[in-house]
Amino acid sequence: MRSVLGMVWVGLTGCAAAQTAPPATPVTSAGAGKSGPVVTSRAQCLALKGIWRKVGVQQLDACDVPTRDGDKPCRSSDQCESLCVANTDADPAEPVEGHCYASFMTVGTCLSEVSDGRIVRAQCAD
């Protein structure tokens, strides 16, 4: 009986360790369906005027690169480098004017994407 419990314990702890191991490469900056620059080092990030930081539940290294059109009014994401998003207090049942999201990094955020002047999806990424 003890050996069975010991094997179960080893099996469970092995699974837990495998689930929390971070990937070998850093997270890249990207919006849903769009990609920012692929940055794999702190030096590259700083050269792009980005912020090198830990993101997400696993606290992985990532570069938060700003867009050139952040806060510009928009009606769809095709008008933005990253995403067209609504203000947090926007009514999903009403037409909205969005604004271009000021970053390619969507990890650790909750955003309401705008398409054709309507909120089409609310998403949280972690």
Short mmCIF file of N, CA and C in Angstrom, two decimals:
data_model
loop_
_atom_site.label_atom_id
_atom_site.label_comp_id
_atom_site.label_asym_id
_atom_site.label_seq_id
_atom_site.Cartn_x
_atom_site.Cartn_y
_atom_site.Cartn_z
N MET A 1 0.82 -1.19 0.00
CA MET A 1 0.00 0.00 0.00
C MET A 1 0.86 1.26 0.00
N ARG A 2 1.93 1.25 0.84
CA ARG A 2 2.81 2.42 0.89
C ARG A 2 3.48 2.67 -0.46
N SER A 3 3.87 1.58 -1.13
CA SER A 3 4.54 1.77 -2.42
C SER A 3 3.58 2.35 -3.46
N VAL A 4 2.31 1.96 -3.41
CA VAL A 4 1.31 2.52 -4.33
C VAL A 4 1.13 4.01 -4.06
N LEU A 5 0.99 4.39 -2.79
CA LEU A 5 0.85 5.80 -2.44
C LEU A 5 2.09 6.59 -2.83
N GLY A 6 3.26 5.99 -2.64
CA GLY A 6 4.50 6.65 -3.04
C GLY A 6 4.55 6.90 -4.53
N MET A 7 4.11 5.92 -5.33
CA MET A 7 4.11 6.09 -6.78
C MET A 7 3.12 7.17 -7.20
N VAL A 8 1.96 7.21 -6.54
CA VAL A 8 0.97 8.25 -6.84
C VAL A 8 1.55 9.61 -6.52
N TRP A 9 2.21 9.74 -5.35
CA TRP A 9 2.80 11.02 -4.95
C TRP A 9 3.87 11.46 -5.96
N VAL A 10 4.75 10.55 -6.36
CA VAL A 10 5.79 10.88 -7.33
C VAL A 10 5.15 11.27 -8.66
N GLY A 11 4.12 10.55 -9.07
CA GLY A 11 3.43 10.87 -10.31
C GLY A 11 2.80 12.25 -10.28
N LEU A 12 2.16 12.59 -9.17
CA LEU A 12 1.52 13.90 -9.05
C LEU A 12 2.53 15.03 -9.01
N THR A 13 3.60 14.87 -8.26
CA THR A 13 4.60 15.93 -8.19
C THR A 13 5.31 16.08 -9.52
N GLY A 14 5.51 15.01 -10.25
CA GLY A 14 6.12 15.09 -11.57
C GLY A 14 5.24 15.87 -12.53
N CYS A 15 3.92 15.67 -12.46
CA CYS A 15 2.99 16.41 -13.32
C CYS A 15 3.01 17.89 -12.97
N ALA A 16 3.00 18.20 -11.70
CA ALA A 16 2.98 19.60 -11.29
C ALA A 16 4.22 20.32 -11.78
N ALA A 17 5.38 19.69 -11.69
CA ALA A 17 6.61 20.32 -12.15
C ALA A 17 6.58 20.54 -13.66
N ALA A 18 6.04 19.58 -14.39
CA ALA A 18 5.98 19.71 -15.84
C ALA A 18 5.06 20.84 -16.27
N GLN A 19 3.98 21.08 -15.54
CA GLN A 19 3.03 22.11 -15.92
C GLN A 19 3.56 23.51 -15.65
N THR A 20 4.44 23.70 -14.69
CA THR A 20 4.88 25.03 -14.33
C THR A 20 6.20 25.42 -14.98
N ALA A 21 6.86 24.52 -15.69
CA ALA A 21 8.13 24.85 -16.32
C ALA A 21 7.91 25.84 -17.44
N PRO A 22 8.64 26.97 -17.44
CA PRO A 22 8.46 27.97 -18.49
C PRO A 22 9.05 27.50 -19.81
N PRO A 23 8.53 28.01 -20.93
CA PRO A 23 9.10 27.65 -22.21
C PRO A 23 10.53 28.19 -22.34
N ALA A 24 11.28 27.65 -23.29
CA ALA A 24 12.68 28.04 -23.46
C ALA A 24 12.84 29.44 -24.04
N THR A 25 11.85 29.93 -24.78
CA THR A 25 11.98 31.25 -25.39
C THR A 25 11.01 32.23 -24.76
N PRO A 26 11.34 33.52 -24.76
CA PRO A 26 10.46 34.51 -24.18
C PRO A 26 9.17 34.67 -24.98
N VAL A 27 8.17 35.23 -24.35
CA VAL A 27 6.91 35.56 -25.01
C VAL A 27 7.18 36.68 -26.00
N THR A 28 6.57 36.61 -27.18
CA THR A 28 6.73 37.71 -28.13
C THR A 28 5.52 38.62 -28.06
N SER A 29 5.71 39.86 -28.45
CA SER A 29 4.61 40.81 -28.46
C SER A 29 3.68 40.48 -29.60
N ALA A 30 2.38 40.43 -29.32
CA ALA A 30 1.42 40.14 -30.38
C ALA A 30 0.02 40.49 -29.93
N GLY A 31 -0.75 41.02 -30.84
CA GLY A 31 -2.17 41.22 -30.61
C GLY A 31 -2.90 40.04 -31.22
N ALA A 32 -4.18 39.90 -30.93
CA ALA A 32 -4.96 38.80 -31.49
C ALA A 32 -5.01 38.94 -33.01
N GLY A 33 -4.43 37.99 -33.72
CA GLY A 33 -4.44 38.02 -35.17
C GLY A 33 -3.41 38.95 -35.78
N LYS A 34 -2.63 39.65 -34.96
CA LYS A 34 -1.60 40.55 -35.45
C LYS A 34 -0.32 40.28 -34.69
N SER A 35 0.79 40.54 -35.32
CA SER A 35 2.07 40.32 -34.65
C SER A 35 2.86 41.61 -34.60
N GLY A 36 3.45 41.84 -33.46
CA GLY A 36 4.40 42.92 -33.32
C GLY A 36 5.77 42.39 -33.66
N PRO A 37 6.78 43.17 -33.39
CA PRO A 37 8.14 42.69 -33.65
C PRO A 37 8.47 41.49 -32.77
N VAL A 38 9.21 40.55 -33.31
CA VAL A 38 9.65 39.40 -32.52
C VAL A 38 10.93 39.82 -31.80
N VAL A 39 10.84 39.88 -30.48
CA VAL A 39 11.95 40.36 -29.66
C VAL A 39 12.34 39.24 -28.70
N THR A 40 13.62 38.88 -28.70
CA THR A 40 14.06 37.77 -27.86
C THR A 40 15.09 38.17 -26.81
N SER A 41 15.42 39.46 -26.74
CA SER A 41 16.39 39.88 -25.73
C SER A 41 16.01 41.25 -25.18
N ARG A 42 16.48 41.52 -23.99
CA ARG A 42 16.25 42.82 -23.35
C ARG A 42 16.87 43.94 -24.19
N ALA A 43 18.05 43.71 -24.75
CA ALA A 43 18.72 44.73 -25.56
C ALA A 43 17.89 45.09 -26.80
N GLN A 44 17.35 44.07 -27.49
CA GLN A 44 16.48 44.33 -28.65
C GLN A 44 15.27 45.14 -28.23
N CYS A 45 14.69 44.77 -27.10
CA CYS A 45 13.49 45.42 -26.60
C CYS A 45 13.75 46.91 -26.34
N LEU A 46 14.81 47.20 -25.63
CA LEU A 46 15.12 48.59 -25.31
C LEU A 46 15.44 49.40 -26.56
N ALA A 47 16.06 48.78 -27.56
CA ALA A 47 16.35 49.46 -28.82
C ALA A 47 15.06 49.86 -29.55
N LEU A 48 13.98 49.10 -29.34
CA LEU A 48 12.68 49.41 -29.95
C LEU A 48 11.81 50.31 -29.06
N LYS A 49 12.42 50.84 -28.00
CA LYS A 49 11.71 51.67 -27.01
C LYS A 49 10.62 50.89 -26.28
N GLY A 50 10.85 49.60 -26.14
CA GLY A 50 9.92 48.73 -25.42
C GLY A 50 10.26 48.64 -23.95
N ILE A 51 9.39 47.98 -23.22
CA ILE A 51 9.60 47.74 -21.79
C ILE A 51 9.75 46.23 -21.60
N TRP A 52 10.90 45.79 -21.09
CA TRP A 52 11.17 44.37 -20.83
C TRP A 52 10.60 44.05 -19.46
N ARG A 53 9.65 43.11 -19.39
CA ARG A 53 9.01 42.81 -18.12
C ARG A 53 8.52 41.37 -18.08
N LYS A 54 8.09 40.94 -16.91
CA LYS A 54 7.50 39.62 -16.71
C LYS A 54 6.00 39.74 -16.98
N VAL A 55 5.43 38.77 -17.71
CA VAL A 55 4.00 38.82 -18.02
C VAL A 55 3.35 37.47 -17.78
N GLY A 56 2.05 37.50 -17.57
CA GLY A 56 1.25 36.29 -17.47
C GLY A 56 1.42 35.54 -16.17
N VAL A 57 0.67 34.47 -16.05
CA VAL A 57 0.68 33.64 -14.86
C VAL A 57 2.06 33.04 -14.63
N GLN A 58 2.72 32.64 -15.70
CA GLN A 58 4.03 32.01 -15.57
C GLN A 58 5.17 33.03 -15.43
N GLN A 59 4.84 34.32 -15.49
CA GLN A 59 5.84 35.38 -15.34
C GLN A 59 7.02 35.19 -16.29
N LEU A 60 6.71 35.09 -17.58
CA LEU A 60 7.72 34.92 -18.62
C LEU A 60 8.25 36.28 -19.06
N ASP A 61 9.51 36.33 -19.46
CA ASP A 61 10.10 37.56 -19.98
C ASP A 61 9.42 37.92 -21.30
N ALA A 62 9.09 39.20 -21.46
CA ALA A 62 8.46 39.66 -22.69
C ALA A 62 8.78 41.13 -22.91
N CYS A 63 8.68 41.55 -24.14
CA CYS A 63 8.91 42.94 -24.50
C CYS A 63 7.59 43.58 -24.88
N ASP A 64 7.26 44.64 -24.19
CA ASP A 64 6.03 45.40 -24.46
C ASP A 64 6.41 46.58 -25.36
N VAL A 65 6.22 46.41 -26.68
CA VAL A 65 6.59 47.42 -27.66
C VAL A 65 5.39 48.31 -27.95
N PRO A 66 5.55 49.63 -27.83
CA PRO A 66 4.43 50.52 -28.13
C PRO A 66 4.16 50.59 -29.64
N THR A 67 2.91 50.84 -29.98
CA THR A 67 2.55 51.07 -31.38
C THR A 67 2.73 52.55 -31.69
N ARG A 68 2.78 52.89 -32.97
CA ARG A 68 2.91 54.30 -33.37
C ARG A 68 1.55 55.00 -33.40
N ASP A 69 0.47 54.22 -33.43
CA ASP A 69 -0.86 54.83 -33.58
C ASP A 69 -1.74 54.67 -32.34
N GLY A 70 -1.14 54.40 -31.20
CA GLY A 70 -1.90 54.22 -29.96
C GLY A 70 -2.83 55.39 -29.67
N ASP A 71 -4.06 55.09 -29.31
CA ASP A 71 -5.11 56.05 -28.97
C ASP A 71 -5.74 56.77 -30.17
N LYS A 72 -5.31 56.46 -31.39
CA LYS A 72 -5.95 57.04 -32.58
C LYS A 72 -7.37 56.48 -32.68
N PRO A 73 -8.37 57.30 -33.01
CA PRO A 73 -9.74 56.79 -33.18
C PRO A 73 -9.80 55.74 -34.31
N CYS A 74 -10.65 54.73 -34.13
CA CYS A 74 -10.78 53.67 -35.13
C CYS A 74 -12.18 53.05 -35.05
N ARG A 75 -12.52 52.32 -36.13
CA ARG A 75 -13.78 51.57 -36.16
C ARG A 75 -13.53 50.08 -36.32
N SER A 76 -12.30 49.69 -36.70
CA SER A 76 -11.92 48.28 -36.89
C SER A 76 -10.42 48.13 -36.71
N SER A 77 -9.99 46.92 -36.37
CA SER A 77 -8.57 46.66 -36.13
C SER A 77 -7.71 46.81 -37.38
N ASP A 78 -8.32 46.72 -38.58
CA ASP A 78 -7.51 46.90 -39.79
C ASP A 78 -7.04 48.34 -39.94
N GLN A 79 -7.53 49.25 -39.11
CA GLN A 79 -7.08 50.64 -39.12
C GLN A 79 -5.94 50.87 -38.12
N CYS A 80 -5.51 49.82 -37.43
CA CYS A 80 -4.52 49.95 -36.36
C CYS A 80 -3.36 48.98 -36.55
N GLU A 81 -2.21 49.34 -35.99
CA GLU A 81 -1.07 48.41 -35.97
C GLU A 81 -1.39 47.20 -35.11
N SER A 82 -2.05 47.40 -33.99
CA SER A 82 -2.41 46.31 -33.09
C SER A 82 -3.91 46.06 -33.20
N LEU A 83 -4.67 46.41 -32.19
CA LEU A 83 -6.11 46.18 -32.18
C LEU A 83 -6.88 47.48 -32.03
N CYS A 84 -8.10 47.51 -32.53
CA CYS A 84 -9.04 48.59 -32.26
C CYS A 84 -9.88 48.12 -31.07
N VAL A 85 -9.84 48.88 -29.98
CA VAL A 85 -10.51 48.46 -28.75
C VAL A 85 -11.46 49.54 -28.26
N ALA A 86 -12.46 49.11 -27.50
CA ALA A 86 -13.44 50.03 -26.91
C ALA A 86 -13.02 50.40 -25.50
N ASN A 87 -13.51 51.52 -25.02
CA ASN A 87 -13.31 51.88 -23.62
C ASN A 87 -14.01 50.84 -22.75
N THR A 88 -13.55 50.69 -21.52
CA THR A 88 -14.11 49.67 -20.63
C THR A 88 -15.57 49.92 -20.29
N ASP A 89 -16.02 51.16 -20.37
CA ASP A 89 -17.42 51.47 -20.02
C ASP A 89 -18.35 51.47 -21.24
N ALA A 90 -17.85 51.06 -22.41
CA ALA A 90 -18.68 51.06 -23.62
C ALA A 90 -19.79 50.02 -23.52
N ASP A 91 -20.95 50.37 -24.07
CA ASP A 91 -22.11 49.47 -24.09
C ASP A 91 -22.01 48.57 -25.33
N PRO A 92 -21.89 47.25 -25.14
CA PRO A 92 -21.76 46.34 -26.29
C PRO A 92 -22.98 46.34 -27.22
N ALA A 93 -24.11 46.82 -26.75
CA ALA A 93 -25.32 46.84 -27.57
C ALA A 93 -25.38 48.07 -28.48
N GLU A 94 -24.50 49.04 -28.25
CA GLU A 94 -24.52 50.30 -29.01
C GLU A 94 -23.32 50.39 -29.95
N PRO A 95 -23.46 51.15 -31.06
CA PRO A 95 -22.28 51.42 -31.90
C PRO A 95 -21.23 52.18 -31.07
N VAL A 96 -19.96 51.90 -31.34
CA VAL A 96 -18.89 52.56 -30.59
C VAL A 96 -17.79 53.05 -31.52
N GLU A 97 -17.11 54.09 -31.09
CA GLU A 97 -15.86 54.47 -31.74
C GLU A 97 -14.76 53.94 -30.83
N GLY A 98 -13.90 53.14 -31.39
CA GLY A 98 -12.81 52.59 -30.60
C GLY A 98 -11.57 53.46 -30.70
N HIS A 99 -10.50 52.96 -30.13
CA HIS A 99 -9.19 53.60 -30.26
C HIS A 99 -8.14 52.51 -30.45
N CYS A 100 -7.10 52.85 -31.17
CA CYS A 100 -6.04 51.88 -31.41
C CYS A 100 -5.32 51.59 -30.10
N TYR A 101 -5.16 50.31 -29.80
CA TYR A 101 -4.46 49.89 -28.59
C TYR A 101 -3.00 50.31 -28.71
N ALA A 102 -2.45 50.84 -27.65
CA ALA A 102 -1.12 51.46 -27.68
C ALA A 102 0.04 50.48 -27.57
N SER A 103 -0.24 49.18 -27.64
CA SER A 103 0.81 48.17 -27.48
C SER A 103 0.49 46.95 -28.33
N PHE A 104 1.52 46.17 -28.64
CA PHE A 104 1.30 44.88 -29.28
C PHE A 104 1.06 43.79 -28.24
N MET A 105 1.39 44.06 -26.98
CA MET A 105 1.29 43.07 -25.90
C MET A 105 -0.15 43.00 -25.39
N THR A 106 -0.76 41.83 -25.49
CA THR A 106 -2.11 41.65 -24.96
C THR A 106 -2.13 40.71 -23.76
N VAL A 107 -0.99 40.09 -23.44
CA VAL A 107 -0.92 39.20 -22.27
C VAL A 107 -1.09 40.04 -21.01
N GLY A 108 -1.94 39.56 -20.12
CA GLY A 108 -2.19 40.28 -18.87
C GLY A 108 -3.22 41.38 -18.99
N THR A 109 -4.01 41.35 -20.08
CA THR A 109 -5.02 42.40 -20.29
C THR A 109 -6.39 41.79 -20.58
N CYS A 110 -7.41 42.59 -20.43
CA CYS A 110 -8.76 42.27 -20.89
C CYS A 110 -9.17 43.40 -21.82
N LEU A 111 -9.49 43.06 -23.06
CA LEU A 111 -9.80 44.07 -24.08
C LEU A 111 -11.10 43.72 -24.79
N SER A 112 -11.81 44.75 -25.24
CA SER A 112 -13.01 44.58 -26.06
C SER A 112 -12.67 45.06 -27.46
N GLU A 113 -12.55 44.12 -28.41
CA GLU A 113 -12.17 44.47 -29.77
C GLU A 113 -13.36 45.03 -30.55
N VAL A 114 -13.08 46.04 -31.36
CA VAL A 114 -14.10 46.72 -32.16
C VAL A 114 -13.91 46.36 -33.63
N SER A 115 -15.01 46.04 -34.31
CA SER A 115 -15.01 45.80 -35.75
C SER A 115 -16.26 46.44 -36.33
N ASP A 116 -16.09 47.22 -37.37
CA ASP A 116 -17.21 47.94 -38.01
C ASP A 116 -18.02 48.73 -36.99
N GLY A 117 -17.34 49.34 -36.02
CA GLY A 117 -18.01 50.20 -35.05
C GLY A 117 -18.81 49.46 -33.98
N ARG A 118 -18.59 48.16 -33.83
CA ARG A 118 -19.29 47.36 -32.82
C ARG A 118 -18.29 46.53 -32.03
N ILE A 119 -18.57 46.30 -30.76
CA ILE A 119 -17.75 45.39 -29.97
C ILE A 119 -18.05 43.97 -30.44
N VAL A 120 -17.02 43.28 -30.93
CA VAL A 120 -17.23 41.93 -31.47
C VAL A 120 -16.71 40.84 -30.56
N ARG A 121 -15.78 41.18 -29.68
CA ARG A 121 -15.26 40.15 -28.78
C ARG A 121 -14.58 40.83 -27.61
N ALA A 122 -14.82 40.28 -26.45
CA ALA A 122 -14.09 40.69 -25.25
C ALA A 122 -13.17 39.53 -24.91
N GLN A 123 -11.90 39.83 -24.71
CA GLN A 123 -10.95 38.75 -24.46
C GLN A 123 -9.98 39.14 -23.36
N CYS A 124 -9.65 38.17 -22.56
CA CYS A 124 -8.62 38.33 -21.54
C CYS A 124 -7.52 37.34 -21.88
N ALA A 125 -6.30 37.81 -21.89
CA ALA A 125 -5.16 36.95 -22.23
C ALA A 125 -4.20 36.88 -21.06
N ASP A 126 -3.86 35.67 -20.67
CA ASP A 126 -2.88 35.49 -19.62
C ASP A 126 -2.17 34.25 -19.93
#
